[in-house]
Structures are given as C-alpha cells and as structure tokens.
C-alpha cells in the first residue's frame, strides 16, 4: 500500500520484470502468487468488472509505448477514459492538466503530428484525467531524449506534490536523483 505523496521508483535492467510488476500492481496481469491491495481491496478478489471499475476510479497508468489512438486528436486521446466510462470530464481539471503538461496548442493534433515528448505528455494527461489516487508510469522516459526525460520526471514530481501517489519504473539510474 502506497500512501498519498509517495514517490516510488522501481529500478532494474531491461527484462528484469519491471513492466510485469507494474501491470500486476495495476491489476492488468493476474498474480500467480502473493497479493496486491489498493487500500483495503485485494485485487485478486475482484471480478473483471469490479477490477475495471477500481482501475477507472483509483488508478492512472502511463504505458511504455503510449497506446494513443492514431485516429483521435490529442484532446480526444486525453479524454478517452472519460468517454469510455460515459462520464463528463471535469473541464477545470482537464484545463489544469493540459496546462500542466504544456499541450494547450496541440489538442487538435493527431499523435503522428506530435514529438515523442508531446505524445508522452498526452499519455500522462490521459492517465490523470480521472484524478487518480495512484499514478503508475511504466518507463515514462524510456523513448525520450535526456532533456525531455528530465522534464517528464519533473512533471511527475509536481503531480506527486499535488497529492497523487506516483510509482514509476525505469532502467536509468540517472533519472532518480
């Protein structure tokens, strides 16, 4: 159980199981042994629907490969979790996220029109749009140049300072200072 304001890095070389661990913590992969709890809830006791609802309501996940929908604009990709949940986004929160990640002028752009850093920012904003208590970031800087990577880490620290528990994986020991 990770308390609010926790900032945890899962470190190890490529192939060491960081992504698998992250997916188990998020309930995307089922455990073969042990347990994962989000608060007082054991993920292993939840059926598929309950697990989906818990992820939707409590977790944000930034995937290593972004997983953006190429036919949707950046804004539509960010709002996708709310759209799929048939929930209206909190417009004020949406504007705060977009401002924080610096995408205000790129919301109408498709992913192929964005740089790697901008695509990563869309993925971060999408993970935050539901105001999750826990943000899981799987190698959020793995495909980025060093300057953009540091900007993303700084952004994750700001998100954490705002009260969101951040858990991220990395193979780069230089990222964590």
Short mmCIF file of N, CA, C and O in Angstrom, two decimals, residues 60-135:
data_model
loop_
_atom_site.label_atom_id
_atom_site.label_comp_id
_atom_site.label_asym_id
_atom_site.label_seq_id
_atom_site.Cartn_x
_atom_site.Cartn_y
_atom_site.Cartn_z
N UNK A 60 -4.27 5.61 -12.48
CA UNK A 60 -3.90 6.11 -13.80
C UNK A 60 -2.68 5.33 -14.24
O UNK A 60 -1.82 5.02 -13.41
N UNK A 61 -2.61 4.96 -15.50
CA UNK A 61 -1.49 4.14 -15.98
C UNK A 61 -0.91 4.78 -17.23
O UNK A 61 -1.63 5.02 -18.20
N UNK A 62 0.39 5.06 -17.19
CA UNK A 62 1.10 5.57 -18.35
C UNK A 62 1.86 4.39 -18.94
O UNK A 62 2.79 3.86 -18.30
N UNK A 63 1.46 3.98 -20.12
CA UNK A 63 2.07 2.83 -20.76
C UNK A 63 3.40 3.19 -21.41
O UNK A 63 3.59 4.30 -21.90
N UNK A 64 4.30 2.22 -21.45
CA UNK A 64 5.63 2.42 -22.02
C UNK A 64 5.56 2.85 -23.48
O UNK A 64 6.35 3.67 -23.93
N UNK A 65 4.62 2.33 -24.23
CA UNK A 65 4.50 2.63 -25.66
C UNK A 65 3.38 3.64 -25.94
O UNK A 65 2.91 3.71 -27.07
N UNK A 66 2.94 4.38 -24.95
CA UNK A 66 1.93 5.44 -25.02
C UNK A 66 0.51 4.92 -25.28
O UNK A 66 -0.42 5.39 -24.67
N UNK A 67 0.33 3.99 -26.22
CA UNK A 67 -1.00 3.43 -26.53
C UNK A 67 -2.02 4.50 -26.90
O UNK A 67 -3.17 4.44 -26.50
N UNK A 68 -1.59 5.48 -27.67
CA UNK A 68 -2.52 6.50 -28.16
C UNK A 68 -3.25 5.98 -29.39
O UNK A 68 -2.70 5.19 -30.16
N UNK A 69 -4.47 6.41 -29.58
CA UNK A 69 -5.27 6.02 -30.74
C UNK A 69 -4.92 6.98 -31.87
O UNK A 69 -5.17 8.19 -31.76
N UNK A 70 -4.35 6.46 -32.98
CA UNK A 70 -3.84 7.35 -34.03
C UNK A 70 -4.90 8.19 -34.73
O UNK A 70 -4.58 9.25 -35.26
N UNK A 71 -6.14 7.75 -34.74
CA UNK A 71 -7.20 8.49 -35.44
C UNK A 71 -7.84 9.56 -34.56
O UNK A 71 -8.68 10.32 -35.04
N UNK A 72 -7.47 9.61 -33.28
CA UNK A 72 -8.02 10.60 -32.37
C UNK A 72 -7.02 11.74 -32.18
O UNK A 72 -5.81 11.54 -32.23
N UNK A 73 -7.53 12.93 -31.94
CA UNK A 73 -6.67 14.07 -31.64
C UNK A 73 -6.07 13.89 -30.24
O UNK A 73 -6.50 13.02 -29.46
N UNK A 74 -5.10 14.73 -29.93
CA UNK A 74 -4.51 14.69 -28.59
C UNK A 74 -5.59 14.90 -27.53
O UNK A 74 -5.64 14.16 -26.54
N UNK A 75 -6.46 15.87 -27.73
CA UNK A 75 -7.54 16.12 -26.78
C UNK A 75 -8.47 14.94 -26.62
O UNK A 75 -8.88 14.59 -25.51
N UNK A 76 -8.82 14.31 -27.74
CA UNK A 76 -9.70 13.13 -27.68
C UNK A 76 -9.00 11.96 -27.00
O UNK A 76 -9.64 11.21 -26.25
N UNK A 77 -7.70 11.79 -27.22
CA UNK A 77 -6.94 10.74 -26.54
C UNK A 77 -6.93 10.99 -25.04
O UNK A 77 -7.09 10.05 -24.25
N UNK A 78 -6.74 12.25 -24.64
CA UNK A 78 -6.72 12.57 -23.21
C UNK A 78 -8.07 12.25 -22.58
O UNK A 78 -8.14 11.67 -21.49
N UNK A 79 -9.15 12.58 -23.26
CA UNK A 79 -10.49 12.38 -22.72
C UNK A 79 -11.03 10.95 -22.89
O UNK A 79 -12.10 10.64 -22.37
N UNK A 80 -10.30 10.11 -23.58
CA UNK A 80 -10.79 8.76 -23.89
C UNK A 80 -11.27 7.98 -22.67
O UNK A 80 -12.35 7.38 -22.72
N UNK A 81 -10.55 7.96 -21.54
CA UNK A 81 -11.07 7.22 -20.39
C UNK A 81 -12.43 7.72 -19.90
O UNK A 81 -13.30 6.94 -19.52
N UNK A 82 -12.64 9.03 -19.94
CA UNK A 82 -13.92 9.59 -19.52
C UNK A 82 -15.00 9.24 -20.53
O UNK A 82 -16.14 8.95 -20.17
N UNK A 83 -14.64 9.28 -21.82
CA UNK A 83 -15.59 8.94 -22.88
C UNK A 83 -16.03 7.49 -22.75
O UNK A 83 -17.22 7.18 -22.81
N UNK A 84 -15.06 6.59 -22.57
CA UNK A 84 -15.38 5.16 -22.45
C UNK A 84 -16.22 4.87 -21.20
O UNK A 84 -17.04 3.96 -21.21
N UNK A 85 -16.00 5.65 -20.14
CA UNK A 85 -16.77 5.47 -18.91
C UNK A 85 -18.11 6.18 -18.97
O UNK A 85 -18.89 6.10 -18.03
N UNK A 86 -18.37 6.88 -20.09
CA UNK A 86 -19.59 7.67 -20.26
C UNK A 86 -19.76 8.67 -19.12
O UNK A 86 -20.84 8.84 -18.56
N UNK A 87 -18.62 9.32 -18.79
CA UNK A 87 -18.60 10.32 -17.73
C UNK A 87 -18.11 11.64 -18.31
O UNK A 87 -17.15 11.68 -19.06
N UNK A 88 -18.77 12.70 -17.92
CA UNK A 88 -18.34 14.02 -18.32
C UNK A 88 -17.03 14.35 -17.63
O UNK A 88 -16.88 14.10 -16.43
N UNK A 89 -16.09 14.90 -18.35
CA UNK A 89 -14.85 15.31 -17.69
C UNK A 89 -15.06 16.56 -16.86
O UNK A 89 -15.94 17.37 -17.16
N UNK A 90 -14.27 16.71 -15.84
CA UNK A 90 -14.24 17.95 -15.07
C UNK A 90 -13.43 18.92 -15.93
O UNK A 90 -12.22 18.80 -16.06
N UNK A 91 -14.10 19.87 -16.56
CA UNK A 91 -13.46 20.78 -17.52
C UNK A 91 -12.34 21.59 -16.89
O UNK A 91 -11.30 21.83 -17.51
N UNK A 92 -12.53 22.01 -15.66
CA UNK A 92 -11.50 22.77 -14.98
C UNK A 92 -10.24 21.91 -14.78
O UNK A 92 -9.12 22.36 -15.00
N UNK A 93 -10.46 20.67 -14.36
CA UNK A 93 -9.34 19.73 -14.17
C UNK A 93 -8.67 19.44 -15.51
O UNK A 93 -7.44 19.42 -15.61
N UNK A 94 -9.45 19.22 -16.55
CA UNK A 94 -8.91 18.97 -17.89
C UNK A 94 -8.00 20.13 -18.31
O UNK A 94 -6.87 19.92 -18.77
N UNK A 95 -8.48 21.36 -18.12
CA UNK A 95 -7.68 22.54 -18.48
C UNK A 95 -6.41 22.63 -17.64
O UNK A 95 -5.35 23.00 -18.15
N UNK A 96 -6.52 22.26 -16.36
CA UNK A 96 -5.33 22.26 -15.49
C UNK A 96 -4.31 21.26 -15.99
O UNK A 96 -3.11 21.56 -16.07
N UNK A 97 -4.76 20.06 -16.33
CA UNK A 97 -3.85 19.02 -16.83
C UNK A 97 -3.18 19.47 -18.12
O UNK A 97 -1.96 19.38 -18.27
N UNK A 98 -3.98 19.96 -19.05
CA UNK A 98 -3.45 20.38 -20.36
C UNK A 98 -2.42 21.49 -20.17
O UNK A 98 -1.36 21.48 -20.80
N UNK A 99 -2.71 22.41 -19.28
CA UNK A 99 -1.76 23.48 -18.99
C UNK A 99 -0.49 22.93 -18.35
O UNK A 99 0.62 23.31 -18.73
N UNK A 100 -0.65 22.04 -17.40
CA UNK A 100 0.49 21.47 -16.69
C UNK A 100 1.42 20.72 -17.63
O UNK A 100 2.64 20.83 -17.52
N UNK A 101 0.87 19.96 -18.57
CA UNK A 101 1.72 19.19 -19.49
C UNK A 101 2.11 19.99 -20.72
O UNK A 101 2.86 19.52 -21.57
N UNK A 102 1.61 21.22 -20.83
CA UNK A 102 2.02 22.11 -21.91
C UNK A 102 1.53 21.71 -23.29
O UNK A 102 2.26 21.82 -24.28
N UNK A 103 0.27 21.28 -23.39
CA UNK A 103 -0.27 20.84 -24.67
C UNK A 103 -1.41 21.71 -25.20
O UNK A 103 -2.07 21.33 -26.15
N UNK A 104 -1.63 22.87 -24.60
CA UNK A 104 -2.76 23.71 -24.97
C UNK A 104 -2.88 24.00 -26.45
O UNK A 104 -3.98 24.03 -26.99
N UNK A 105 -1.77 24.14 -27.14
CA UNK A 105 -1.80 24.46 -28.56
C UNK A 105 -1.74 23.22 -29.45
O UNK A 105 -1.71 23.34 -30.67
N UNK A 106 -1.76 22.02 -28.86
CA UNK A 106 -1.64 20.79 -29.65
C UNK A 106 -2.83 19.85 -29.51
O UNK A 106 -2.80 18.72 -29.96
N UNK A 107 -3.91 20.30 -28.89
CA UNK A 107 -5.05 19.43 -28.62
C UNK A 107 -5.72 18.89 -29.88
O UNK A 107 -6.31 17.81 -29.85
N UNK A 108 -5.63 19.61 -30.99
CA UNK A 108 -6.25 19.15 -32.23
C UNK A 108 -5.32 18.28 -33.08
O UNK A 108 -5.73 17.77 -34.12
N UNK A 109 -4.09 18.11 -32.64
CA UNK A 109 -3.10 17.34 -33.41
C UNK A 109 -3.28 15.84 -33.19
O UNK A 109 -3.62 15.40 -32.09
N UNK A 110 -3.05 15.08 -34.23
CA UNK A 110 -3.06 13.62 -34.15
C UNK A 110 -1.69 13.17 -33.61
O UNK A 110 -0.69 13.90 -33.73
N UNK A 111 -1.61 11.97 -33.01
CA UNK A 111 -0.33 11.50 -32.46
C UNK A 111 0.84 11.56 -33.44
O UNK A 111 1.96 11.91 -33.04
N UNK A 112 0.60 11.27 -34.74
CA UNK A 112 1.70 11.28 -35.70
C UNK A 112 2.20 12.69 -35.99
O UNK A 112 3.23 12.86 -36.64
N UNK A 113 1.49 13.70 -35.51
CA UNK A 113 1.90 15.09 -35.69
C UNK A 113 2.63 15.63 -34.45
O UNK A 113 2.99 16.80 -34.43
N UNK A 114 2.83 14.77 -33.46
CA UNK A 114 3.44 15.18 -32.20
C UNK A 114 4.83 14.56 -32.05
O UNK A 114 5.08 13.45 -32.55
N UNK A 115 5.70 15.24 -31.32
CA UNK A 115 7.01 14.68 -30.99
C UNK A 115 6.83 13.57 -29.95
O UNK A 115 5.75 13.44 -29.34
N UNK A 116 7.89 12.82 -29.71
CA UNK A 116 7.83 11.78 -28.68
C UNK A 116 7.50 12.34 -27.32
O UNK A 116 6.70 11.77 -26.57
N UNK A 117 8.09 13.49 -26.98
CA UNK A 117 7.79 14.11 -25.69
C UNK A 117 6.36 14.57 -25.59
O UNK A 117 5.72 14.44 -24.54
N UNK A 118 5.81 15.09 -26.69
CA UNK A 118 4.41 15.52 -26.69
C UNK A 118 3.48 14.31 -26.58
O UNK A 118 2.47 14.37 -25.86
N UNK A 119 3.80 13.22 -27.26
CA UNK A 119 2.97 12.01 -27.14
C UNK A 119 2.99 11.50 -25.71
O UNK A 119 1.96 11.06 -25.18
N UNK A 120 4.17 11.55 -25.07
CA UNK A 120 4.26 11.12 -23.68
C UNK A 120 3.42 12.02 -22.78
O UNK A 120 2.76 11.55 -21.87
N UNK A 121 3.39 13.31 -23.06
CA UNK A 121 2.58 14.24 -22.28
C UNK A 121 1.09 13.95 -22.47
O UNK A 121 0.31 14.07 -21.53
N UNK A 122 0.68 13.57 -23.67
CA UNK A 122 -0.71 13.17 -23.90
C UNK A 122 -1.03 11.94 -23.05
O UNK A 122 -2.07 11.87 -22.40
N UNK A 123 -0.11 10.97 -23.04
CA UNK A 123 -0.31 9.75 -22.25
C UNK A 123 -0.42 10.09 -20.76
O UNK A 123 -1.24 9.50 -20.05
N UNK A 124 0.40 11.02 -20.29
CA UNK A 124 0.34 11.43 -18.89
C UNK A 124 -0.99 12.11 -18.60
O UNK A 124 -1.66 11.80 -17.60
N UNK A 125 -1.39 13.03 -19.46
CA UNK A 125 -2.67 13.73 -19.26
C UNK A 125 -3.83 12.75 -19.27
O UNK A 125 -4.75 12.86 -18.44
N UNK A 126 -3.80 11.77 -20.18
CA UNK A 126 -4.87 10.76 -20.23
C UNK A 126 -4.92 9.99 -18.92
O UNK A 126 -6.00 9.70 -18.40
N UNK A 127 -3.76 9.66 -18.36
CA UNK A 127 -3.72 8.91 -17.10
C UNK A 127 -4.24 9.74 -15.93
O UNK A 127 -4.73 9.20 -14.95
N UNK A 128 -4.15 11.07 -16.05
CA UNK A 128 -4.56 11.95 -14.95
C UNK A 128 -5.98 12.47 -15.05
O UNK A 128 -6.51 12.99 -14.07
N UNK A 129 -6.62 12.33 -16.20
CA UNK A 129 -7.92 12.96 -16.43
C UNK A 129 -8.98 12.50 -15.43
O UNK A 129 -9.87 13.25 -15.08
N UNK A 130 -8.86 11.28 -14.93
CA UNK A 130 -9.82 10.77 -13.95
C UNK A 130 -9.45 11.08 -12.51
O UNK A 130 -10.08 10.58 -11.60
N UNK A 131 -8.43 11.93 -12.30
CA UNK A 131 -7.96 12.31 -10.97
C UNK A 131 -7.65 11.09 -10.10
O UNK A 131 -8.20 10.93 -9.01
N UNK A 132 -6.74 10.24 -10.57
CA UNK A 132 -6.44 9.01 -9.82
C UNK A 132 -5.69 9.28 -8.53
O UNK A 132 -4.94 10.26 -8.42
N UNK A 133 -5.88 8.40 -7.57
CA UNK A 133 -5.13 8.47 -6.33
C UNK A 133 -3.70 7.97 -6.55
O UNK A 133 -2.76 8.40 -5.89
N UNK A 134 -3.57 7.02 -7.49
CA UNK A 134 -2.28 6.40 -7.77
C UNK A 134 -2.00 6.50 -9.26
O UNK A 134 -2.84 6.14 -10.08
N UNK A 135 -0.81 6.98 -9.60
CA UNK A 135 -0.37 7.05 -10.98
C UNK A 135 0.78 6.07 -11.16
O UNK A 135 1.79 6.15 -10.47
#
